[in-house]
Amino acid sequence: MLSKLALAFTILFLLFMVIPNLHAQEKYTVSGSVTSKRTGESLIGASVRVVDRNIGAISNEYGFFSITLSRGSYTIEITAVGLGKKTIEVELDKNIKLNVQLEEVDASLEEVTVIASKGRSLTSTQMGMEKLTIAETKNIPVLFGERDILKTIQLLPGIKSAGEGNSGFYVRGGAADQNLILLDEAPVYNASHLLGFFSTFNSDAIKDITVYKGGMPAQYAGRLSSVLDIKMNDGNNQDFNVSGGLGLISAKLNVEGPIQKDKSSFLISGRRTYVDAFLKLSNDTAAKNSRLYFYDLNAKVNYKLGDKDRLYLSGYFGRDKLGYDNQFGIDWGNGTGTLRWNHIFNSKLFSNTSLIFSNYDYEVSVRSDAIDFNIFSQIKDYNIKQEFQWFLNNRNSIRFGINSIYHTIRPGEVSSSENSSFGSLLLQRRYSWENGIYITNNWKATDRFNLTYGLRLTSFSILGNGDFYTLDDKGNAIDTTSYGKGTFVKTYVNPEPRIAASYQLNNSSSLKLSYVRNVQNLHLISNSTTSSPSDKWVASSNIIKPELSDQVSIGYYKNLFDNKYELTVETYYKDLQNQIDYRDGADVFTNDAIETQLLFGKGRAYGLEWLLKKTSGKFTGWLSYTLSKTERKINGINNNEWYNARQDRTHDVAIVASYALNKKWTFSANWIYYTGDAVTFPSGKYRVDEQVVYYYTERNGYRYPSYHRLDLGATLQLKKKKKFSSELVFSIFNAYGRENTYTIAFQDSETDPNKTEAVQTALFKFVPSVSYNFKF
Amino acid sequence: MQNCIYALLALTVFTMSSCEKVIDINLNNASKKYVIEGMLSDQSGSCKVLITTTRNFDEDNSFVGISGAQVTIADGTGPELSLVESSNGIYENKSITGIVGHTYNLKVIINGEQFTASSTIPEKVLFDTLFVNDEVIFGELIKLVNLRYPDPVGRGNSYRFIQYINGEKDKTIFIRNDDLNDGRIIETVLFSLNDDDDEEESKISKGDEVRIEMLCVDAAVYKYWFSLDQSALGTNESASPANPVTNITGGALGYFSAHTYQTDSLISP
């Protein structure tokens, strides 16, 4: 197996080597970086195009680009979303360095001609990808007026909300834990605050978001369904800036500026909710002593060491604190840190080295006279990455790298005071080591045909110390093997081929095709209708096999009406292996052998996604429609038959519109409709111990009523002074007050105790909000 | 534990905004299933088996007993002793008294269908203290029953408590095991975090007579009540409601519990 893979890698390498420069002319490279003139922020995904030639490049995640051309004179045109265009003449008789600064178009110009979002590239092989800038998400009305990128992406086809007002999401039929959420490359294990109503991402600190629903590039790995790559702002290296906002539930402040102009900068951004301030007004002392808030803190510094080197240090820390008096308390949060070093070896070879730390933990405490204990649980990663981007020639660009992560999971540790009637419990800590090596080439075979092919090899080693179990077919542990510290319990090696092709049909349309395999070795065990901080991460073990997904997708892309509109149609089929669910009556809290509480099976998902987007003009927005199906088959559930996954929703529609009326007012609206979740309802009832209980015959055989709502928003730009600008943002969530199902419970009727009834709980109806944002 | 977290989180949500209403749902009808509730304790005259069937959701709650079943219980490999139908669907044998450490085998034959179950009476643990304490929970003064008992060393002890207030049975399922407190003197508080406000009968007032039953049950019976409480009560926390894990084989719902029994009562201060 291993030697075969080594062979495959060798062949791939050789392939790259033998792709020759067909016509041996003198070649030179123009390379450099694209930044914003006003802020000095490097621009990701800026287009660098050689005019009148079908040659171009896109700036990478650090703003770097490289184009190799024959000797001659060229006009190079650089454009980026939301910014003006720049045209540069170059005389190429040697390698040229080009550091381009794009200017912001003055928004006070009469006609707004700025491209609000980038048109989809027809030639790029990347499919199943959506990119959003914070500017695009700015006007979309949201719950409580809290701008939230995780809620905005749910308006895109193939990405579904995990529920009313929820920042959790499902991509192409996958589960919520199958999304890799990266903040400056660091995995965020629980991206939600307060039951999922808010995400951990403070939009003030975010530069850019990219979601991959399929065809994930080989540098990403670790989750089955999607990659959400979030990049923090670097910090303005030109001027000091303070911006902030006051909303219905939270206040935000963002400070950034140069440490040394042009060379280095910093950014600090914080957000805190203040609902708990109202608790203080309560007469009840217990309520007064209660805690209910969350906060986020983002910080980043970067430093240019010279022309060729740049260092970035970024961090995130956020926490939720909930507590009632001193009786109960739960607090949880993520912390991440990333240290990166960009090095430009030469005009063609770009390197990035990252050291990454990420942590998620929660703590529950219960204090009363006799019941007095603490539960602590944690997942912690140390992660190192080395990546090279090699712009070989204008037909081939190669990316290769390695990645190594050491995971520590502390599933649950109970401690208690001496007088407590609770003892201590230490669930075994679990250690694992995940390694990846990858290489991928983007080959521009002809002017119309592009091919990206690559391979990633992932290994996952479960390390001691610890006890590992052998189960019988009923799931009972029949044997235990103890492993010593640092010993290898088991290693899973999985190749992940990634292939994508695009064929440009004509000037305005193209076809794309991709196949991707993904492997997932960390699994979230959850059985609640809402995201709970105590949902448990477990690693693959001798019994829990790596989850696998194979996805094939085909897409059609067309730019309409002079590139003002873009149409995307994608279809996919996904095969899932080693999917995990609970056994009935599972208790995952106090069990060391968690495998005894789980069942394993397979899944499948398929769908068709439409997106029609208007990207420029006064009126922008999109229309998205998804038709899809997602099912599971797990022995021990639903009589071993296929059943709908909970997130199976047949139809999913989103209309997002924004209209810039004049310099002062921008109006926006979105309307959402989807088929209700697949849920389990009783098919009968019976009596046990003198009370009525319910009888179930099938898993997820029913549906909630369909979901729909309209949100409205308006932004009023207040008087602009020289340096100071501010705005008021109004919104109404669920404007026509639809009572959407949050949950349905079954109970004895309140009016006639001899009958049973179904009771629906709906949350948020007409939630108005206003917030004030400022900048100086 | 989970429940505490959910209650706390749920409270947070509901303070934000929520509205409830009764809705009509067209639920499928399922073919009838037998429901067997078997119980046997170390008290004389406690051996009883109730047999009913499921009903459709939209029918009323008059669960009719099933007559004419053959019901036997055997002490280990001992002779099968018959239970006699004392009233509709209720089968009893007053002469069978459970013995600690013994395993009992239940057999029920209804219209040719056979169902079996076995359950073991575990070591008897007695509570030595019972009192009512005032606690302020979410701004409300609530009277709660506290019990103290010594858990024997060695994991695997499981307990079930039943609370009666002025003779009314509290519907809350109180179960405990010793996963987190093996071998300790355990002080436990019987509190129900029902989100129903209408459950006045489960609230204790001054002067009420409160009676507590403590049953030491085996692991399978604990699992039954645990899973029933988690996933079959029709509440909305579980993403995958399911039938409880029964110890009865043959396809019937319900349970067979052989357990120890202790009861005591007090007048709430």
PDB file of C-alpha atoms in Angstrom, chain A residues 144 194-195 197-198 284 286 292 322-325 327-330 332 362 364 366 368-371 373 375 414 416-425 527-535 581-582 584-587 589-591 597 646 680-702 705 739 742-748 750 753-765 767, chain B residues 1-2 4-6 8-33 35 37 50 52-63 133 135-140 146 155 160 162 164 169-173 177 179-182 184-189 191 193 196 198 222-228 230-245 253-255:
ATOM      1  CA  PHE A 144     -30.578  41.077  16.412  1.00  0.00           C
ATOM      2  CA  LEU A 194     -25.061  30.827  22.988  1.00  0.00           C
ATOM      3  CA  LEU A 195     -26.789  27.729  21.603  1.00  0.00           C
ATOM      4  CA  PHE A 197     -27.486  31.825  17.761  1.00  0.00           C
ATOM      5  CA  PHE A 198     -24.270  33.686  17.088  1.00  0.00           C
ATOM      6  CA  ASP A 284     -33.903  38.984  42.611  1.00  0.00           C
ATOM      7  CA  ALA A 286     -29.993  35.163  42.321  1.00  0.00           C
ATOM      8  CA  LEU A 292     -25.128  35.439  30.552  1.00  0.00           C
ATOM      9  CA  LEU A 322     -23.613  31.247  31.473  1.00  0.00           C
ATOM     10  CA  GLY A 323     -24.484  30.781  35.058  1.00  0.00           C
ATOM     11  CA  TYR A 324     -27.319  30.963  37.444  1.00  0.00           C
ATOM     12  CA  ASP A 325     -26.496  32.434  40.832  1.00  0.00           C
ATOM     13  CA  GLN A 327     -25.623  27.131  41.618  1.00  0.00           C
ATOM     14  CA  PHE A 328     -24.961  26.176  38.027  1.00  0.00           C
ATOM     15  CA  GLY A 329     -22.498  27.479  35.571  1.00  0.00           C
ATOM     16  CA  ILE A 330     -21.216  26.559  32.201  1.00  0.00           C
ATOM     17  CA  TRP A 332     -16.920  27.378  27.018  1.00  0.00           C
ATOM     18  CA  TYR A 362     -15.844  23.713  28.383  1.00  0.00           C
ATOM     19  CA  VAL A 364     -19.649  22.859  33.903  1.00  0.00           C
ATOM     20  CA  VAL A 366     -22.670  22.686  39.999  1.00  0.00           C
ATOM     21  CA  SER A 368     -24.979  23.351  46.278  1.00  0.00           C
ATOM     22  CA  ASP A 369     -24.619  21.878  49.747  1.00  0.00           C
ATOM     23  CA  ALA A 370     -24.027  18.287  48.816  1.00  0.00           C
ATOM     24  CA  ILE A 371     -23.921  18.321  45.065  1.00  0.00           C
ATOM     25  CA  PHE A 373     -18.665  19.162  41.207  1.00  0.00           C
ATOM     26  CA  ILE A 375     -16.778  18.798  34.677  1.00  0.00           C
ATOM     27  CA  VAL A 414     -14.987  15.412  37.009  1.00  0.00           C
ATOM     28  CA  SER A 416     -15.408  17.658  43.366  1.00  0.00           C
ATOM     29  CA  SER A 417     -14.818  19.048  46.796  1.00  0.00           C
ATOM     30  CA  GLU A 418     -14.215  16.874  49.801  1.00  0.00           C
ATOM     31  CA  ASN A 419     -17.720  17.166  51.188  1.00  0.00           C
ATOM     32  CA  SER A 420     -19.371  16.491  47.880  1.00  0.00           C
ATOM     33  CA  SER A 421     -21.267  13.301  47.411  1.00  0.00           C
ATOM     34  CA  PHE A 422     -19.606  13.197  44.014  1.00  0.00           C
ATOM     35  CA  GLY A 423     -16.252  11.604  43.510  1.00  0.00           C
ATOM     36  CA  SER A 424     -13.761  12.296  40.796  1.00  0.00           C
ATOM     37  CA  LEU A 425     -13.725  10.714  37.421  1.00  0.00           C
ATOM     38  CA  ASN A 527     -27.653  14.086  20.093  1.00  0.00           C
ATOM     39  CA  SER A 528     -29.342  17.343  20.749  1.00  0.00           C
ATOM     40  CA  THR A 529     -31.596  19.446  18.597  1.00  0.00           C
ATOM     41  CA  THR A 530     -29.472  22.478  19.296  1.00  0.00           C
ATOM     42  CA  SER A 531     -25.747  22.766  19.384  1.00  0.00           C
ATOM     43  CA  SER A 532     -24.605  22.191  22.907  1.00  0.00           C
ATOM     44  CA  PRO A 533     -21.198  23.177  24.168  1.00  0.00           C
ATOM     45  CA  SER A 534     -20.927  19.743  25.719  1.00  0.00           C
ATOM     46  CA  ASP A 535     -21.188  17.873  22.423  1.00  0.00           C
ATOM     47  CA  ASP A 581     -24.658   7.640  15.340  1.00  0.00           C
ATOM     48  CA  TYR A 582     -25.710   6.892  18.891  1.00  0.00           C
ATOM     49  CA  ASP A 584     -30.534   4.027  21.638  1.00  0.00           C
ATOM     50  CA  GLY A 585     -30.189   4.976  25.274  1.00  0.00           C
ATOM     51  CA  ALA A 586     -26.520   5.843  24.876  1.00  0.00           C
ATOM     52  CA  ASP A 587     -24.750   7.470  27.781  1.00  0.00           C
ATOM     53  CA  PHE A 589     -20.896  11.176  29.475  1.00  0.00           C
ATOM     54  CA  THR A 590     -19.384   8.814  31.929  1.00  0.00           C
ATOM     55  CA  ASN A 591     -18.251   6.084  29.618  1.00  0.00           C
ATOM     56  CA  GLN A 597     -22.439   3.597  22.803  1.00  0.00           C
ATOM     57  CA  ARG A 646     -32.235  15.094   9.986  1.00  0.00           C
ATOM     58  CA  THR A 680     -38.943  11.432  14.398  1.00  0.00           C
ATOM     59  CA  PHE A 681     -42.524  11.624  15.618  1.00  0.00           C
ATOM     60  CA  PRO A 682     -44.390   8.957  17.553  1.00  0.00           C
ATOM     61  CA  SER A 683     -46.680   6.563  15.747  1.00  0.00           C
ATOM     62  CA  GLY A 684     -48.500   5.629  18.927  1.00  0.00           C
ATOM     63  CA  LYS A 685     -48.483   5.819  22.684  1.00  0.00           C
ATOM     64  CA  TYR A 686     -48.699   3.531  25.671  1.00  0.00           C
ATOM     65  CA  ARG A 687     -48.677   3.609  29.409  1.00  0.00           C
ATOM     66  CA  VAL A 688     -45.702   2.868  31.584  1.00  0.00           C
ATOM     67  CA  ASP A 689     -45.629   3.445  35.312  1.00  0.00           C
ATOM     68  CA  GLU A 690     -48.944   5.295  35.168  1.00  0.00           C
ATOM     69  CA  GLN A 691     -47.827   7.837  32.600  1.00  0.00           C
ATOM     70  CA  VAL A 692     -48.205   8.146  28.873  1.00  0.00           C
ATOM     71  CA  VAL A 693     -45.074   7.568  26.831  1.00  0.00           C
ATOM     72  CA  TYR A 694     -44.615   7.460  23.068  1.00  0.00           C
ATOM     73  CA  TYR A 695     -44.058   4.657  20.627  1.00  0.00           C
ATOM     74  CA  TYR A 696     -41.725   5.167  17.681  1.00  0.00           C
ATOM     75  CA  THR A 697     -41.548   3.072  14.559  1.00  0.00           C
ATOM     76  CA  GLU A 698     -39.172   4.876  12.220  1.00  0.00           C
ATOM     77  CA  ARG A 699     -36.282   7.336  12.310  1.00  0.00           C
ATOM     78  CA  ASN A 700     -36.865  10.750  10.789  1.00  0.00           C
ATOM     79  CA  GLY A 701     -40.010   9.583   9.025  1.00  0.00           C
ATOM     80  CA  TYR A 702     -41.859  12.871   9.497  1.00  0.00           C
ATOM     81  CA  PRO A 705     -43.801  22.229   8.667  1.00  0.00           C
ATOM     82  CA  GLU A 739     -44.213  31.009  13.441  1.00  0.00           C
ATOM     83  CA  TYR A 742     -38.239  25.287  16.501  1.00  0.00           C
ATOM     84  CA  THR A 743     -39.347  22.117  18.240  1.00  0.00           C
ATOM     85  CA  ILE A 744     -42.448  19.989  18.561  1.00  0.00           C
ATOM     86  CA  ALA A 745     -43.181  18.209  21.826  1.00  0.00           C
ATOM     87  CA  PHE A 746     -45.853  15.636  22.592  1.00  0.00           C
ATOM     88  CA  GLN A 747     -47.693  15.716  25.886  1.00  0.00           C
ATOM     89  CA  ASP A 748     -50.937  15.104  27.716  1.00  0.00           C
ATOM     90  CA  GLU A 750     -53.816  20.580  28.999  1.00  0.00           C
ATOM     91  CA  PRO A 753     -55.818  15.044  30.241  1.00  0.00           C
ATOM     92  CA  ASN A 754     -57.277  11.947  28.672  1.00  0.00           C
ATOM     93  CA  LYS A 755     -55.935  13.070  25.292  1.00  0.00           C
ATOM     94  CA  THR A 756     -52.486  13.780  23.925  1.00  0.00           C
ATOM     95  CA  GLU A 757     -51.442  16.758  21.836  1.00  0.00           C
ATOM     96  CA  ALA A 758     -48.527  18.125  19.843  1.00  0.00           C
ATOM     97  CA  VAL A 759     -47.144  21.476  20.917  1.00  0.00           C
ATOM     98  CA  GLN A 760     -45.001  23.566  18.615  1.00  0.00           C
ATOM     99  CA  THR A 761     -42.502  26.046  19.944  1.00  0.00           C
ATOM    100  CA  ALA A 762     -41.552  28.914  17.683  1.00  0.00           C
ATOM    101  CA  LEU A 763     -38.811  31.421  18.400  1.00  0.00           C
ATOM    102  CA  PHE A 764     -38.175  34.818  16.881  1.00  0.00           C
ATOM    103  CA  LYS A 765     -41.174  36.619  15.403  1.00  0.00           C
ATOM    104  CA  VAL A 767     -37.379  40.854  15.912  1.00  0.00           C
TER     105      VAL A 767
ATOM    106  CA  MET B   1     -26.246  16.364  34.132  1.00  0.00           C
ATOM    107  CA  GLN B   2     -27.122  16.845  30.482  1.00  0.00           C
ATOM    108  CA  CYS B   4     -29.099  20.675  33.818  1.00  0.00           C
ATOM    109  CA  ILE B   5     -27.215  22.051  30.847  1.00  0.00           C
ATOM    110  CA  TYR B   6     -30.218  21.898  28.587  1.00  0.00           C
ATOM    111  CA  LEU B   8     -30.028  26.324  31.558  1.00  0.00           C
ATOM    112  CA  LEU B   9     -29.630  26.791  27.835  1.00  0.00           C
ATOM    113  CA  ALA B  10     -33.340  26.421  27.222  1.00  0.00           C
ATOM    114  CA  LEU B  11     -34.029  29.070  29.812  1.00  0.00           C
ATOM    115  CA  THR B  12     -31.711  31.401  27.967  1.00  0.00           C
ATOM    116  CA  VAL B  13     -33.590  30.876  24.745  1.00  0.00           C
ATOM    117  CA  PHE B  14     -37.011  31.214  26.203  1.00  0.00           C
ATOM    118  CA  THR B  15     -36.154  34.423  27.929  1.00  0.00           C
ATOM    119  CA  MET B  16     -35.240  35.765  24.517  1.00  0.00           C
ATOM    120  CA  SER B  17     -38.597  35.042  22.956  1.00  0.00           C
ATOM    121  CA  SER B  18     -40.709  32.064  22.158  1.00  0.00           C
ATOM    122  CA  CYS B  19     -44.265  31.092  21.615  1.00  0.00           C
ATOM    123  CA  GLU B  20     -46.040  27.814  21.939  1.00  0.00           C
ATOM    124  CA  LYS B  21     -49.188  26.524  20.342  1.00  0.00           C
ATOM    125  CA  VAL B  22     -50.988  23.242  19.902  1.00  0.00           C
ATOM    126  CA  ILE B  23     -50.815  22.072  16.315  1.00  0.00           C
ATOM    127  CA  ASP B  24     -52.399  19.301  14.305  1.00  0.00           C
ATOM    128  CA  ILE B  25     -50.079  16.659  13.001  1.00  0.00           C
ATOM    129  CA  ASN B  26     -51.209  13.771  10.942  1.00  0.00           C
ATOM    130  CA  LEU B  27     -49.396  10.864  12.566  1.00  0.00           C
ATOM    131  CA  ASN B  28     -49.325   7.389  11.087  1.00  0.00           C
ATOM    132  CA  ASN B  29     -51.070   4.583  12.874  1.00  0.00           C
ATOM    133  CA  ALA B  30     -48.878   1.682  13.790  1.00  0.00           C
ATOM    134  CA  SER B  31     -49.975  -1.886  14.394  1.00  0.00           C
ATOM    135  CA  LYS B  32     -50.609  -2.586  18.063  1.00  0.00           C
ATOM    136  CA  LYS B  33     -47.777  -3.742  20.289  1.00  0.00           C
ATOM    137  CA  VAL B  35     -46.708  -3.464  26.647  1.00  0.00           C
ATOM    138  CA  GLU B  37     -44.663  -4.035  32.968  1.00  0.00           C
ATOM    139  CA  LEU B  50     -49.453  -5.463  33.870  1.00  0.00           C
ATOM    140  CA  THR B  52     -51.679  -3.446  27.909  1.00  0.00           C
ATOM    141  CA  THR B  53     -51.206  -2.423  24.277  1.00  0.00           C
ATOM    142  CA  THR B  54     -50.211   0.704  22.402  1.00  0.00           C
ATOM    143  CA  ARG B  55     -52.862   3.082  21.104  1.00  0.00           C
ATOM    144  CA  ASN B  56     -52.867   5.530  18.246  1.00  0.00           C
ATOM    145  CA  PHE B  57     -51.823   9.057  19.078  1.00  0.00           C
ATOM    146  CA  ASP B  58     -55.231  10.575  18.410  1.00  0.00           C
ATOM    147  CA  GLU B  59     -57.084   8.026  20.539  1.00  0.00           C
ATOM    148  CA  ASP B  60     -57.760   8.766  24.186  1.00  0.00           C
ATOM    149  CA  ASN B  61     -55.599   7.524  27.030  1.00  0.00           C
ATOM    150  CA  SER B  62     -57.750   4.594  28.141  1.00  0.00           C
ATOM    151  CA  PHE B  63     -55.244   1.826  27.953  1.00  0.00           C
ATOM    152  CA  ASN B 133     -34.932  21.461  51.929  1.00  0.00           C
ATOM    153  CA  GLU B 135     -33.786  25.853  47.408  1.00  0.00           C
ATOM    154  CA  VAL B 136     -34.024  28.924  45.246  1.00  0.00           C
ATOM    155  CA  ILE B 137     -34.103  27.785  41.672  1.00  0.00           C
ATOM    156  CA  PHE B 138     -34.454  30.430  38.979  1.00  0.00           C
ATOM    157  CA  GLY B 139     -35.790  32.946  41.423  1.00  0.00           C
ATOM    158  CA  GLU B 140     -38.380  30.672  42.918  1.00  0.00           C
ATOM    159  CA  ASN B 146     -33.016  15.211  49.910  1.00  0.00           C
ATOM    160  CA  ARG B 155     -19.203   0.560  40.252  1.00  0.00           C
ATOM    161  CA  ARG B 160     -34.617   4.475  41.209  1.00  0.00           C
ATOM    162  CA  ILE B 162     -40.434   7.392  43.272  1.00  0.00           C
ATOM    163  CA  TYR B 164     -45.524  10.721  46.185  1.00  0.00           C
ATOM    164  CA  LYS B 169     -47.333   9.983  42.241  1.00  0.00           C
ATOM    165  CA  ASP B 170     -44.825  12.433  40.731  1.00  0.00           C
ATOM    166  CA  LYS B 171     -44.272  11.620  37.078  1.00  0.00           C
ATOM    167  CA  THR B 172     -40.620  12.603  37.114  1.00  0.00           C
ATOM    168  CA  ILE B 173     -38.304   9.655  36.594  1.00  0.00           C
ATOM    169  CA  ASN B 177     -26.127   5.321  39.319  1.00  0.00           C
ATOM    170  CA  ASP B 179     -20.596   6.300  37.823  1.00  0.00           C
ATOM    171  CA  LEU B 180     -19.569   9.587  39.371  1.00  0.00           C
ATOM    172  CA  ASN B 181     -19.697   8.753  43.048  1.00  0.00           C
ATOM    173  CA  ASP B 182     -18.865   5.127  43.598  1.00  0.00           C
ATOM    174  CA  ARG B 184     -19.407   7.459  48.718  1.00  0.00           C
ATOM    175  CA  ILE B 185     -22.045   8.646  51.084  1.00  0.00           C
ATOM    176  CA  ILE B 186     -24.398  10.021  48.516  1.00  0.00           C
ATOM    177  CA  GLU B 187     -26.683  12.919  49.119  1.00  0.00           C
ATOM    178  CA  THR B 188     -29.090  13.350  46.291  1.00  0.00           C
ATOM    179  CA  VAL B 189     -31.764  15.927  45.603  1.00  0.00           C
ATOM    180  CA  PHE B 191     -35.650  17.744  41.560  1.00  0.00           C
ATOM    181  CA  LEU B 193     -36.719  20.409  35.765  1.00  0.00           C
ATOM    182  CA  ASP B 196     -44.364  22.447  32.226  1.00  0.00           C
ATOM    183  CA  ASP B 198     -48.924  23.028  35.042  1.00  0.00           C
ATOM    184  CA  TYR B 222     -31.505   1.490  34.970  1.00  0.00           C
ATOM    185  CA  LYS B 223     -30.886   1.634  31.231  1.00  0.00           C
ATOM    186  CA  TYR B 224     -34.601   1.238  30.584  1.00  0.00           C
ATOM    187  CA  TRP B 225     -35.552   4.216  32.739  1.00  0.00           C
ATOM    188  CA  PHE B 226     -32.588   6.243  31.545  1.00  0.00           C
ATOM    189  CA  SER B 227     -33.465   5.750  27.894  1.00  0.00           C
ATOM    190  CA  LEU B 228     -37.179   6.225  28.521  1.00  0.00           C
ATOM    191  CA  GLN B 230     -34.100  10.614  27.473  1.00  0.00           C
ATOM    192  CA  SER B 231     -35.986   9.722  24.379  1.00  0.00           C
ATOM    193  CA  ALA B 232     -39.565   8.524  24.760  1.00  0.00           C
ATOM    194  CA  LEU B 233     -41.349  11.148  26.832  1.00  0.00           C
ATOM    195  CA  GLY B 234     -42.212  13.286  23.825  1.00  0.00           C
ATOM    196  CA  THR B 235     -40.119  16.240  24.949  1.00  0.00           C
ATOM    197  CA  ASN B 236     -38.042  18.082  22.461  1.00  0.00           C
ATOM    198  CA  GLU B 237     -34.449  17.878  23.568  1.00  0.00           C
ATOM    199  CA  SER B 238     -33.458  14.671  21.856  1.00  0.00           C
ATOM    200  CA  ALA B 239     -32.695  14.815  18.154  1.00  0.00           C
ATOM    201  CA  SER B 240     -33.537  11.147  17.789  1.00  0.00           C
ATOM    202  CA  PRO B 241     -36.460  10.027  19.906  1.00  0.00           C
ATOM    203  CA  ALA B 242     -36.612   6.259  20.176  1.00  0.00           C
ATOM    204  CA  ASN B 243     -38.195   3.482  22.141  1.00  0.00           C
ATOM    205  CA  PRO B 244     -36.439   2.780  25.432  1.00  0.00           C
ATOM    206  CA  VAL B 245     -33.982  -0.084  25.632  1.00  0.00           C
ATOM    207  CA  LEU B 253     -42.522  -2.811  24.948  1.00  0.00           C
ATOM    208  CA  GLY B 254     -42.037  -2.329  28.679  1.00  0.00           C
ATOM    209  CA  TYR B 255     -39.689  -3.769  31.255  1.00  0.00           C
TER     210      TYR B 255
END
